[in-house]
Amino acid sequence: MQLARAGMSVLVLERGGWAARDETAWDTRAIHIDQQYRGHVPYEIRQNGSTSLVHPNHVVGGNSVFYGAASFRLRTEDFHRRSRLGPGPAEAAVVDWPFQYEELAPYYNDAERLLGVAGASGRDPCEPPRSTDYDQPPPPFASPAKLLAAAGEALGLRPFPMPLAIDFRGQRQHRCVQCLTCDSFPCRIAAKNDISVTILPEAIRHGAVVRDRVSATRILRSGSRVVGVEYRDLRTGQLETVACQVAVVSCGAISSSRLLLASGLDQTKPNGHLIGRYLMRHCNGIIGGFFPNPINPEGRFHKQVAFTDYYLGSANGGQPTGPWGMLQSLQVPPPEFYKTTPFPTNVLGPLTHTRNTYLICISEDLPQSSNRVTLHPTKRDRYGDPIAEVSYAHHAEDLARRKALYRVARRIMRRAGAWIRFYHHVDTFSHALGTCRAGTDPHHAVLDPNCQFFGLPNLFVVDASFMPTSGAVNPSLTIAANGLRVGEHIVRTWSRVAEVTGP
Ligand SMILES: Cc1cc2nc3c(=O)[nH]c(=O)nc-3n(C[C@H](O)[C@H](O)[C@H](O)COP(=O)(O)OP(=O)(O)OC[C@H]3O[C@@H](n4cnc5c(N)ncnc54)[C@H](O)[C@@H]3O)c2cc1C
Ligand code: SF4
């Protein structure tokens, strides 16, 4: 957006199409069973002793179209994780970020404004300093959020309204109707402020061109500069190329590595071998409570309340030492959704869903070199290009943090009156992070502090890949803020980069 605003000629290559804002958007069958947005490029995941093939959604706006809109800032402490808590276990490469919270803070302000985040400042117990208020106040809690907040307060916790990138006032297009098909669904009325309804239309207004259904296949180089991008038109299957002076990669942590590896950038010295490493995805888990009576009689959106009392760990010597993470209420999915889950949830879910509510525990996972994305040695997508292979195992410290959060969540559920509680360890890559970490030393990082690929002055990577450690907040707002920071840097140095690269 900033590049287009600054008069640069911007072409966005996106492998998905635009999300349909029609009756399919809130339809569980279309989205989760028929998987309307299922893409053509799977990746293979090796974890927990098994291998599975995942087909991520492809759509303009990426995962922001399906996200739950929770829009948190990282904490000041997250940026100097190593200086504060030491290097951690030998298997992990815990580092400080190459810039501090104070540098990102103005861009967090901008990102919150552009995404129209609704929130209440001053309520989050470990909120980092902020110089602006939220764009809009949060709506009152629906019954399930009220219940969990009251239970937390009774336990001495400080629940607060989750910041959400949702248009509750109808300022942009349509006012949110607070429905029950938000998280993991596109918003039919575009009240969820995802990238395809906020940033991209603004970029297009300033002259950017978005080419949908085209998939970048290679970054083209001449010596130490990028000269273009090769991409496949998914409508025709044909390969095409486009010349460029600056290339900005933002395919998500798994796909960006795949693209850089497929482009042979792993051969670059001294950082190429680091591409794909230090993959993170948080250590998340859901705890569910079953209540004697229906708890959301008004049938309202209720992903609303959060707890960060234990974000930095236990103040009373509770184990483990170090940060634990946060808890958030989670939307209970529609009954039909349970058809996609294994037994016995597929049977019990539809029978009990009006009496269920969930808390999601989000804890930090350590950056481990062995958790990584590589090109699959044998498997190809339908066009013959190697798919990504993802290898991941949680560190024992990750699991200890999540277990500690489960204990807190269980107390809240119990206090709220839940009869039965269940646990679900999240093992998806919806919060995929890292793989092209930013840092100051090219021997230990793929990107410099401005997310410029070390050794290629006109190549930038600006998605979740740049994150050197994961923190324990939902990542989108940080990705957006960093994107704005890097965008400003590109605009500032563009004439210099243009000089380097020539016409
Ligand atoms: C169901 C769900 C709920 C979530 N809820 C939240 C939440 O409440 N809050 C939060 O902060 N985060 C949430 N997340 C996570 C969040 O959506 C992601 O962290 C974030 O979108 C990652 O941004 P990204 O730019 O790194 O990648 P992506 O959002 O994955 O964007 C990458 C884009 O690149 C495109 N692409 C990939 N490869 C190519 C290629 N070769 N050529 C062209 N285009 C390509 C993709 O189609 C996509 O549009 C959620 C995620 C999911 C799945
Ligand atoms: S809760 Fe609001 S933003 Fe979310 S899908 Fe429903 S109407 Fe859209």
Coordinates of C-alpha atoms and ligand atoms in Angstrom, one line a residue:
M1 CA 0.0 0.0 0.0
Q2 CA 2.8 2.4 1.0
L3 CA 4.7 1.6 -2.2
A4 CA 1.7 2.3 -4.4
R5 CA 1.0 5.5 -2.4
A6 CA 4.5 6.6 -3.0
G7 CA 4.0 6.3 -6.7
M8 CA 5.9 3.0 -7.2
S9 CA 4.5 0.7 -9.8
V10 CA 3.2 -2.3 -7.8
L11 CA 2.2 -5.7 -9.0
V12 CA 0.8 -8.2 -6.5
L13 CA 0.9 -11.9 -7.5
E14 CA -1.5 -14.0 -5.5
R15 CA -2.2 -17.6 -6.1
G16 CA -5.8 -17.5 -4.7
G17 CA -8.9 -15.8 -6.1
W18 CA -11.0 -13.2 -4.3
A19 CA -13.3 -14.5 -1.6
A20 CA -16.9 -14.8 -2.5
R21 CA -19.0 -12.6 -0.3
D22 CA -22.2 -14.7 -0.9
E23 CA -24.2 -17.4 0.9
T24 CA -21.1 -19.8 0.8
A25 CA -19.2 -17.5 3.1
W26 CA -20.9 -18.5 6.3
D27 CA -21.8 -22.0 5.1
T28 CA -19.9 -24.7 7.0
R29 CA -20.4 -27.2 4.2
A30 CA -18.9 -24.9 1.6
I31 CA -15.9 -23.8 3.7
H32 CA -15.0 -26.8 5.9
I33 CA -16.5 -29.9 4.2
D34 CA -16.3 -29.0 0.5
Q35 CA -13.3 -26.8 1.2
Q36 CA -14.1 -24.2 -1.4
Y37 CA -10.8 -22.4 -1.0
R38 CA -8.6 -25.5 -0.8
G39 CA -5.5 -24.7 -2.8
H40 CA -3.6 -26.8 -5.4
V41 CA -0.3 -26.7 -3.5
P42 CA -0.2 -29.0 -0.5
Y43 CA 2.6 -29.4 2.0
E44 CA 3.6 -32.5 3.8
I45 CA 3.9 -32.3 7.6
R46 CA 6.1 -34.6 9.7
Q47 CA 5.2 -34.4 13.4
N48 CA 4.3 -36.5 16.3
G49 CA 5.7 -39.6 14.6
S50 CA 3.4 -39.3 11.6
T51 CA 3.2 -37.7 8.1
S52 CA 0.2 -35.9 6.7
L53 CA -0.6 -33.9 3.6
V54 CA -2.3 -30.5 4.2
H55 CA -4.0 -28.4 1.5
P56 CA -4.0 -24.8 2.8
N57 CA -6.6 -22.3 1.6
H58 CA -5.7 -20.0 -1.3
V59 CA -7.4 -16.7 -1.4
V60 CA -6.6 -13.0 -1.9
G61 CA -5.8 -11.6 1.5
G62 CA -4.4 -15.0 2.7
N63 CA -5.2 -16.3 6.1
S64 CA -6.5 -12.9 7.3
V65 CA -9.7 -13.8 5.4
F66 CA -10.3 -16.7 7.7
Y67 CA -8.7 -15.4 10.9
G68 CA -10.4 -14.7 14.2
A69 CA -9.4 -11.0 14.0
A70 CA -7.6 -11.1 17.4
S71 CA -5.2 -8.2 17.1
F72 CA -2.6 -8.1 19.9
R73 CA 0.7 -6.3 20.1
L74 CA 3.7 -8.3 21.3
R75 CA 4.9 -7.3 24.7
T76 CA 8.0 -5.2 25.2
E77 CA 9.8 -8.2 26.9
D78 CA 9.3 -10.3 23.8
F79 CA 11.7 -8.2 21.8
H80 CA 14.7 -8.9 24.1
R81 CA 13.9 -12.5 25.0
R82 CA 17.6 -13.6 25.1
S83 CA 18.9 -10.7 27.1
R84 CA 16.1 -11.1 29.6
L85 CA 15.9 -14.8 30.1
G86 CA 19.2 -16.2 28.7
P87 CA 19.9 -18.4 25.7
G88 CA 17.5 -21.2 26.7
P89 CA 18.2 -24.8 26.0
A90 CA 20.9 -25.9 23.7
E91 CA 18.5 -27.1 21.0
A92 CA 16.9 -23.6 20.7
A93 CA 18.5 -20.6 19.2
V94 CA 16.8 -17.9 21.3
V95 CA 17.8 -14.4 20.2
D96 CA 16.8 -10.8 20.7
W97 CA 15.0 -9.1 17.9
P98 CA 17.1 -6.8 15.8
F99 CA 14.8 -4.0 16.7
Q100 CA 12.8 -3.2 19.9
Y101 CA 9.2 -2.6 20.7
E102 CA 9.7 1.2 20.6
E103 CA 10.7 1.0 17.0
L104 CA 7.6 -1.0 16.0
A105 CA 5.1 0.9 18.3
P106 CA 4.3 3.7 15.7
Y107 CA 3.6 1.0 13.1
Y108 CA 1.4 -0.9 15.5
N109 CA -0.6 2.4 15.9
D110 CA -0.9 2.6 12.1
A111 CA -1.8 -1.1 11.7
E112 CA -4.5 -0.8 14.3
R113 CA -6.0 2.2 12.6
L114 CA -5.8 0.7 9.1
L115 CA -7.4 -2.5 10.4
G116 CA -10.0 -0.6 12.5
V117 CA -9.2 -2.5 15.7
A118 CA -11.8 -2.4 18.5
G119 CA -10.3 -2.6 21.9
A120 CA -10.0 -1.0 25.4
S121 CA -6.6 0.3 26.3
G122 CA -5.3 0.1 29.8
R123 CA -7.1 -3.1 30.7
D124 CA -4.6 -5.7 29.5
P125 CA -2.3 -6.3 32.6
C126 CA 0.9 -6.6 30.6
E127 CA 0.0 -4.3 27.7
P128 CA 3.0 -2.6 26.2
P129 CA 3.1 1.2 26.3
R130 CA 0.8 2.8 23.6
S131 CA 0.5 6.4 22.5
T132 CA -2.9 6.1 20.7
D133 CA -6.3 4.7 21.7
Y134 CA -8.0 2.0 19.7
D135 CA -10.0 2.9 16.7
Q136 CA -13.3 1.9 18.3
P137 CA -14.5 0.5 21.7
P138 CA -15.2 -3.2 22.0
P139 CA -18.8 -4.4 22.1
P140 CA -20.2 -5.6 25.4
F141 CA -19.5 -9.2 26.2
A142 CA -21.9 -11.9 25.1
S143 CA -23.0 -14.4 27.7
P144 CA -20.1 -17.0 27.4
A145 CA -17.5 -14.2 27.6
K146 CA -19.3 -12.7 30.5
L147 CA -19.3 -16.0 32.3
L148 CA -15.6 -16.6 31.8
A149 CA -14.7 -13.1 32.7
A150 CA -16.6 -13.3 36.0
A151 CA -15.0 -16.6 36.8
G152 CA -11.6 -15.2 36.1
E153 CA -12.2 -12.1 38.3
A154 CA -13.4 -14.4 41.1
L155 CA -10.1 -16.1 40.9
G156 CA -8.2 -12.8 41.1
L157 CA -7.4 -12.6 37.4
R158 CA -7.8 -9.5 35.2
P159 CA -9.8 -10.4 32.1
F160 CA -10.1 -7.8 29.4
P161 CA -11.8 -7.3 26.0
M162 CA -9.8 -8.9 23.2
P163 CA -8.7 -6.3 20.6
L164 CA -10.5 -7.3 17.4
A165 CA -10.1 -6.1 13.8
I166 CA -13.9 -6.1 13.2
D167 CA -16.1 -3.2 12.2
F168 CA -18.6 -3.1 15.1
R169 CA -19.8 0.4 14.1
G170 CA -20.3 0.0 10.4
Q171 CA -17.7 2.6 9.5
R172 CA -16.3 0.9 6.4
Q173 CA -18.8 -1.3 4.7
H174 CA -21.2 -3.2 6.9
R175 CA -21.6 -3.3 10.6
C176 CA -20.7 -6.6 12.2
V177 CA -23.9 -8.6 13.0
Q178 CA -21.9 -10.6 15.7
C179 CA -22.7 -14.0 14.1
L180 CA -21.3 -17.4 15.0
T181 CA -19.3 -18.1 11.8
C182 CA -16.4 -15.7 12.1
D183 CA -13.2 -17.6 13.0
S184 CA -12.2 -19.8 10.1
F185 CA -14.9 -18.4 7.8
P186 CA -14.8 -15.4 5.4
C187 CA -17.1 -12.6 6.5
R188 CA -20.0 -12.5 4.1
I189 CA -20.6 -8.8 4.7
A190 CA -16.9 -7.8 4.9
A191 CA -17.2 -6.5 8.4
K192 CA -14.1 -8.5 9.4
N193 CA -11.3 -6.1 8.5
D194 CA -9.1 -8.6 6.6
I195 CA -6.4 -7.6 4.2
S196 CA -8.7 -8.0 1.1
V197 CA -11.2 -5.5 2.4
T198 CA -8.8 -3.0 4.0
I199 CA -5.2 -2.8 2.6
L200 CA -5.6 -4.2 -0.9
P201 CA -8.5 -2.0 -2.0
E202 CA -6.5 1.0 -0.8
A203 CA -3.4 -0.1 -2.7
I204 CA -5.5 -0.6 -5.8
R205 CA -6.9 2.9 -5.4
H206 CA -3.3 4.1 -5.6
G207 CA -2.5 2.2 -8.7
A208 CA -1.4 -1.2 -7.5
V209 CA -2.4 -4.2 -9.7
V210 CA -3.5 -7.4 -8.0
R211 CA -3.2 -10.5 -10.3
D212 CA -5.1 -13.3 -8.7
R213 CA -4.7 -17.0 -9.5
V214 CA -1.1 -16.7 -10.3
S215 CA 1.6 -18.5 -8.3
A216 CA 5.2 -17.3 -8.0
T217 CA 7.5 -20.1 -8.8
R218 CA 11.0 -18.6 -8.8
I219 CA 12.8 -15.4 -7.9
L220 CA 15.0 -14.5 -10.9
R221 CA 18.5 -13.2 -10.3
S222 CA 21.4 -11.7 -12.2
G223 CA 24.5 -11.7 -10.0
S224 CA 23.6 -10.2 -6.6
R225 CA 20.3 -8.6 -7.6
V226 CA 16.8 -9.8 -8.3
V227 CA 15.7 -9.0 -11.8
G228 CA 12.3 -10.5 -11.9
V229 CA 9.8 -13.2 -10.8
E230 CA 8.7 -16.3 -12.7
Y231 CA 5.1 -17.2 -12.0
R232 CA 2.5 -19.7 -13.2
D233 CA -0.9 -18.5 -14.5
L234 CA -3.1 -21.0 -12.7
R235 CA -5.9 -20.5 -15.3
T236 CA -3.8 -21.6 -18.2
G237 CA -0.9 -23.5 -16.4
Q238 CA 1.6 -21.4 -18.4
L239 CA 4.8 -20.0 -16.9
E240 CA 5.3 -16.2 -17.4
T241 CA 7.9 -13.8 -16.0
V242 CA 7.7 -10.2 -14.9
A243 CA 10.8 -7.9 -14.5
C244 CA 11.1 -5.9 -11.3
Q245 CA 13.4 -3.5 -9.5
V246 CA 12.4 -4.7 -6.0
A247 CA 10.8 -8.0 -5.1
V248 CA 8.8 -8.3 -1.8
V249 CA 8.0 -11.9 -0.8
S250 CA 5.0 -12.4 1.4
C251 CA 3.7 -15.9 0.8
G252 CA 3.5 -17.0 4.5
A253 CA 6.2 -18.7 6.5
I254 CA 5.9 -22.1 4.8
S255 CA 5.4 -20.9 1.2
S256 CA 8.0 -18.1 1.3
S257 CA 10.7 -20.6 2.2
R258 CA 9.5 -22.9 -0.5
L259 CA 9.8 -20.1 -3.0
L260 CA 13.2 -19.0 -1.9
L261 CA 14.5 -22.6 -1.8
A262 CA 13.0 -23.4 -5.3
S263 CA 14.8 -20.2 -6.5
G264 CA 18.2 -21.7 -5.3
L265 CA 18.7 -19.1 -2.7
D266 CA 19.9 -21.7 -0.3
Q267 CA 23.2 -21.5 -2.2
T268 CA 23.8 -17.9 -1.2
K269 CA 26.6 -17.3 1.4
P270 CA 26.6 -17.1 4.3
N271 CA 22.9 -17.3 5.1
G272 CA 21.2 -19.4 2.5
H273 CA 21.4 -22.7 4.5
L274 CA 19.2 -21.0 7.2
I275 CA 16.2 -20.6 4.9
G276 CA 13.4 -22.7 6.2
R277 CA 14.9 -23.2 9.7
Y278 CA 13.5 -22.0 13.1
L279 CA 9.9 -22.7 12.1
M280 CA 7.5 -21.8 15.0
R281 CA 3.7 -22.1 15.3
H282 CA 3.2 -21.4 19.0
C283 CA 2.3 -24.2 21.4
N284 CA -1.5 -23.9 21.4
G285 CA -4.3 -26.0 22.9
I286 CA -8.0 -25.7 23.6
I287 CA -9.8 -26.5 26.8
G288 CA -13.5 -27.0 26.5
G289 CA -16.1 -26.7 29.2
F290 CA -19.6 -28.3 29.2
F291 CA -22.2 -26.5 31.1
P292 CA -25.6 -27.7 32.6
N293 CA -27.6 -25.1 30.6
P294 CA -27.2 -23.4 27.2
I295 CA -24.8 -20.6 27.7
N296 CA -25.2 -18.5 24.7
P297 CA -29.0 -18.1 24.5
E298 CA -28.7 -14.9 22.3
G299 CA -26.5 -16.8 19.8
R300 CA -23.9 -14.0 19.7
F301 CA -20.3 -13.8 18.7
H302 CA -18.2 -14.4 21.8
K303 CA -14.5 -14.6 21.0
Q304 CA -14.2 -11.6 23.2
V305 CA -12.3 -12.1 26.5
A306 CA -8.6 -12.6 27.1
F307 CA -6.3 -13.2 30.1
T308 CA -2.6 -12.2 30.1
D309 CA -2.0 -12.5 33.9
Y310 CA 0.5 -15.3 33.3
Y311 CA 1.9 -14.0 30.0
L312 CA 5.3 -13.4 31.6
G313 CA 5.0 -16.3 33.9
S314 CA 3.9 -16.9 37.5
A315 CA 4.6 -14.2 40.0
N316 CA 4.3 -16.7 42.8
G317 CA 7.0 -19.2 41.8
G318 CA 4.7 -21.4 39.8
Q319 CA 6.4 -23.7 37.4
P320 CA 7.7 -23.5 34.8
T321 CA 9.8 -20.4 35.2
G322 CA 9.7 -17.9 32.3
P323 CA 6.8 -16.9 30.2
W324 CA 3.6 -18.9 30.0
G325 CA 1.4 -17.1 27.5
M326 CA -2.2 -16.0 27.2
L327 CA -5.8 -17.4 27.3
Q328 CA -8.6 -16.3 25.0
S329 CA -12.2 -17.3 24.7
L330 CA -12.8 -19.1 21.4
Q331 CA -15.9 -19.2 19.2
V332 CA -17.8 -22.5 19.4
P333 CA -18.2 -23.8 15.8
P334 CA -21.5 -24.5 14.2
P335 CA -22.9 -28.1 14.7
E336 CA -22.1 -29.2 11.1
F337 CA -18.4 -28.3 11.7
Y338 CA -18.0 -31.4 14.0
K339 CA -18.4 -33.7 10.9
T340 CA -14.8 -32.7 10.2
T341 CA -13.6 -33.9 13.6
P342 CA -12.7 -37.4 14.8
F343 CA -14.8 -39.6 17.0
P344 CA -16.2 -39.0 19.7
T345 CA -16.2 -35.2 19.0
N346 CA -18.1 -35.7 15.7
V347 CA -20.9 -37.3 17.7
L348 CA -20.9 -35.4 20.9
G349 CA -20.1 -31.9 19.4
P350 CA -23.5 -31.4 17.6
L351 CA -25.4 -32.7 20.7
T352 CA -23.6 -30.4 23.2
H353 CA -22.5 -27.3 21.3
T354 CA -25.1 -25.0 22.9
R355 CA -23.7 -25.9 26.3
N356 CA -20.0 -25.7 25.4
T357 CA -17.5 -23.0 25.6
Y358 CA -13.8 -23.0 24.9
L359 CA -10.6 -21.2 26.0
I360 CA -7.5 -21.3 23.8
C361 CA -4.1 -21.3 25.4
I362 CA -1.4 -19.7 23.3
S363 CA 2.2 -20.2 24.5
E364 CA 5.5 -19.4 23.0
D365 CA 7.4 -22.2 21.2
L366 CA 11.2 -22.1 21.0
P367 CA 13.0 -21.5 17.7
Q368 CA 14.7 -24.8 16.9
S369 CA 16.9 -25.3 13.9
S370 CA 15.5 -28.8 13.3
N371 CA 12.0 -27.4 13.0
R372 CA 12.1 -26.5 9.3
V373 CA 10.7 -26.3 5.8
T374 CA 12.5 -28.0 3.0
L375 CA 11.7 -28.9 -0.6
H376 CA 10.2 -32.4 -0.7
P377 CA 12.7 -34.7 -2.3
T378 CA 10.1 -36.6 -4.4
K379 CA 6.6 -35.2 -4.1
R380 CA 5.4 -32.6 -6.7
D381 CA 2.4 -30.5 -7.0
R382 CA 0.1 -30.9 -10.1
Y383 CA 2.5 -28.7 -12.1
G384 CA 5.6 -30.7 -11.3
D385 CA 7.0 -28.3 -8.8
P386 CA 8.4 -29.7 -5.5
I387 CA 6.0 -29.3 -2.5
A388 CA 7.2 -28.1 0.9
E389 CA 8.1 -30.6 3.5
V390 CA 7.5 -29.4 7.1
S391 CA 9.3 -31.1 10.0
Y392 CA 8.2 -30.0 13.5
A393 CA 8.5 -31.2 17.1
H394 CA 7.7 -29.2 20.2
H395 CA 10.4 -28.7 22.8
A396 CA 9.7 -30.0 26.3
E397 CA 9.7 -26.4 27.5
D398 CA 6.9 -25.5 25.0
L399 CA 4.8 -28.3 26.4
A400 CA 5.5 -27.3 30.0
R401 CA 4.3 -23.7 29.2
R402 CA 1.1 -25.0 27.6
K403 CA 0.5 -27.4 30.5
A404 CA 0.7 -24.5 33.0
L405 CA -1.8 -22.5 30.9
Y406 CA -4.1 -25.5 30.8
R407 CA -4.1 -25.5 34.6
V408 CA -5.2 -21.8 34.7
A409 CA -7.9 -22.4 32.0
R410 CA -9.2 -25.4 33.9
R411 CA -9.6 -23.3 37.1
I412 CA -11.5 -20.7 35.1
M413 CA -13.8 -23.3 33.6
R414 CA -14.4 -25.0 36.9
R415 CA -15.2 -21.7 38.6
A416 CA -17.6 -20.8 35.7
G417 CA -19.5 -24.0 36.5
A418 CA -18.4 -26.3 33.7
W419 CA -19.2 -30.0 34.2
I420 CA -16.9 -31.8 31.8
R421 CA -13.7 -30.4 30.5
F422 CA -11.8 -31.6 27.5
Y423 CA -8.4 -30.8 25.9
H424 CA -7.4 -30.5 22.3
H425 CA -3.7 -29.9 21.4
V426 CA -3.6 -27.7 18.4
D427 CA -1.1 -29.1 15.8
T428 CA -2.0 -27.0 12.8
F429 CA 0.3 -24.4 11.3
S430 CA -2.3 -21.6 11.4
H431 CA 0.3 -19.5 13.3
A432 CA 3.3 -20.5 11.2
L433 CA 6.2 -18.1 12.0
G434 CA 10.0 -17.9 11.5
T435 CA 11.8 -19.7 8.6
C436 CA 13.6 -16.6 7.4
R437 CA 14.6 -14.9 10.6
A438 CA 15.7 -11.3 10.7
G439 CA 18.8 -10.4 12.6
T440 CA 22.0 -8.3 12.6
D441 CA 24.5 -11.0 11.7
P442 CA 24.3 -12.7 8.2
H443 CA 25.8 -15.8 9.7
H444 CA 22.8 -16.3 11.9
A445 CA 19.9 -14.7 10.1
V446 CA 18.4 -14.7 6.6
L447 CA 17.2 -11.2 6.6
D448 CA 18.7 -8.0 7.9
P449 CA 16.8 -5.8 10.5
N450 CA 14.8 -4.2 7.6
C451 CA 13.8 -7.7 6.3
Q452 CA 16.1 -7.3 3.3
F453 CA 17.7 -10.6 2.2
F454 CA 21.4 -10.5 3.2
G455 CA 23.3 -10.3 0.0
L456 CA 20.4 -9.3 -2.3
P457 CA 19.7 -5.6 -1.7
N458 CA 16.4 -5.6 -3.7
L459 CA 14.8 -8.7 -2.1
F460 CA 12.6 -8.4 1.0
V461 CA 10.5 -10.9 2.9
V462 CA 7.8 -9.3 5.0
D463 CA 5.4 -12.1 6.1
A464 CA 5.5 -14.1 9.4
S465 CA 8.8 -15.6 8.3
F466 CA 10.9 -12.7 9.6
M467 CA 10.0 -13.4 13.3
P468 CA 13.1 -14.5 15.3
T469 CA 11.1 -15.7 18.3
S470 CA 7.3 -16.3 18.5
G471 CA 6.1 -14.5 21.6
A472 CA 2.7 -15.7 22.6
V473 CA 0.2 -13.4 21.0
N474 CA -1.7 -14.0 17.8
P475 CA 0.7 -12.9 15.1
S476 CA -1.2 -10.9 12.5
L477 CA -1.0 -7.4 14.0
T478 CA 2.8 -7.8 14.4
I479 CA 3.1 -9.0 10.8
A480 CA 1.1 -6.0 9.6
A481 CA 3.0 -3.5 11.7
N482 CA 6.3 -4.9 10.5
G483 CA 5.1 -4.8 6.9
L484 CA 4.4 -1.1 7.3
R485 CA 7.8 -0.6 8.9
V486 CA 9.5 -2.4 6.0
G487 CA 7.3 -0.7 3.4
E488 CA 8.4 2.7 4.7
H489 CA 12.0 1.6 4.5
I490 CA 11.6 0.5 0.9
V491 CA 10.0 3.8 0.0
R492 CA 12.8 5.7 1.7
T493 CA 15.6 3.7 0.1
W494 CA 13.8 3.0 -3.2
S495 CA 15.7 5.5 -5.3
R496 CA 18.9 4.1 -3.9
V497 CA 17.8 0.5 -4.6
A498 CA 16.7 1.6 -8.1
E499 CA 20.2 3.1 -8.6
V500 CA 21.7 -0.2 -7.6
T501 CA 19.5 -2.3 -9.8
G502 CA 19.2 0.0 -12.8
P503 CA 16.2 0.4 -15.0
Ligands
LIG1 C1 -8.6 -20.1 11.1 C2 -7.5 -19.2 11.5 C3 -7.7 -18.2 12.5 C4 -6.7 -17.3 12.8 N1 -7.0 -16.4 13.8 C5 -6.1 -15.4 14.0 C6 -6.4 -14.3 14.9 O1 -7.5 -14.2 15.5 N2 -5.4 -13.4 15.1 C7 -4.2 -13.4 14.5 O2 -3.4 -12.5 14.7 N3 -3.9 -14.4 13.7 C8 -4.8 -15.4 13.4 N4 -4.5 -16.4 12.5 C9 -3.1 -16.5 12.0 C10 -3.0 -15.4 10.9 O3 -4.0 -15.5 10.0 C11 -1.6 -15.6 10.2 O4 -0.6 -15.6 11.2 C12 -1.3 -14.6 9.1 O5 -2.4 -14.4 8.2 C13 0.0 -14.9 8.5 O6 0.2 -13.9 7.5 P1 1.3 -14.1 6.4 O7 1.3 -12.8 5.6 O8 2.6 -14.6 7.0 O9 0.8 -15.3 5.5 P2 -0.6 -15.6 4.8 O10 -1.8 -14.9 5.5 O11 -0.6 -17.1 4.7 O12 -0.5 -14.9 3.4 C14 0.3 -15.5 2.4 C15 -0.4 -15.2 1.0 O13 0.5 -15.6 0.0 C16 -0.2 -16.4 -1.0 N5 0.8 -17.2 -1.6 C17 1.5 -18.3 -1.0 N6 2.3 -18.8 -1.9 C18 2.2 -18.1 -3.0 C19 2.9 -18.1 -4.3 N7 3.9 -19.0 -4.5 N8 2.5 -17.2 -5.2 C20 1.6 -16.3 -5.0 N9 0.9 -16.2 -3.8 C21 1.3 -17.1 -2.8 C22 -1.2 -17.1 -0.1 O14 -2.3 -17.6 -1.0 C23 -1.7 -16.0 0.8 O15 -2.6 -15.1 0.3 C24 -5.4 -17.4 12.2 C25 -5.2 -18.3 11.2 C26 -6.2 -19.2 10.8 C27 -5.9 -20.2 9.7
SF4_2 S1 -18.9 -11.9 13.6 FE1 -19.0 -10.0 12.5 S2 -17.0 -9.9 11.4 FE2 -17.3 -12.0 12.1 S3 -18.2 -13.0 10.3 FE3 -19.9 -12.4 11.6 S4 -20.5 -10.4 10.8 FE4 -18.5 -10.8 10.0

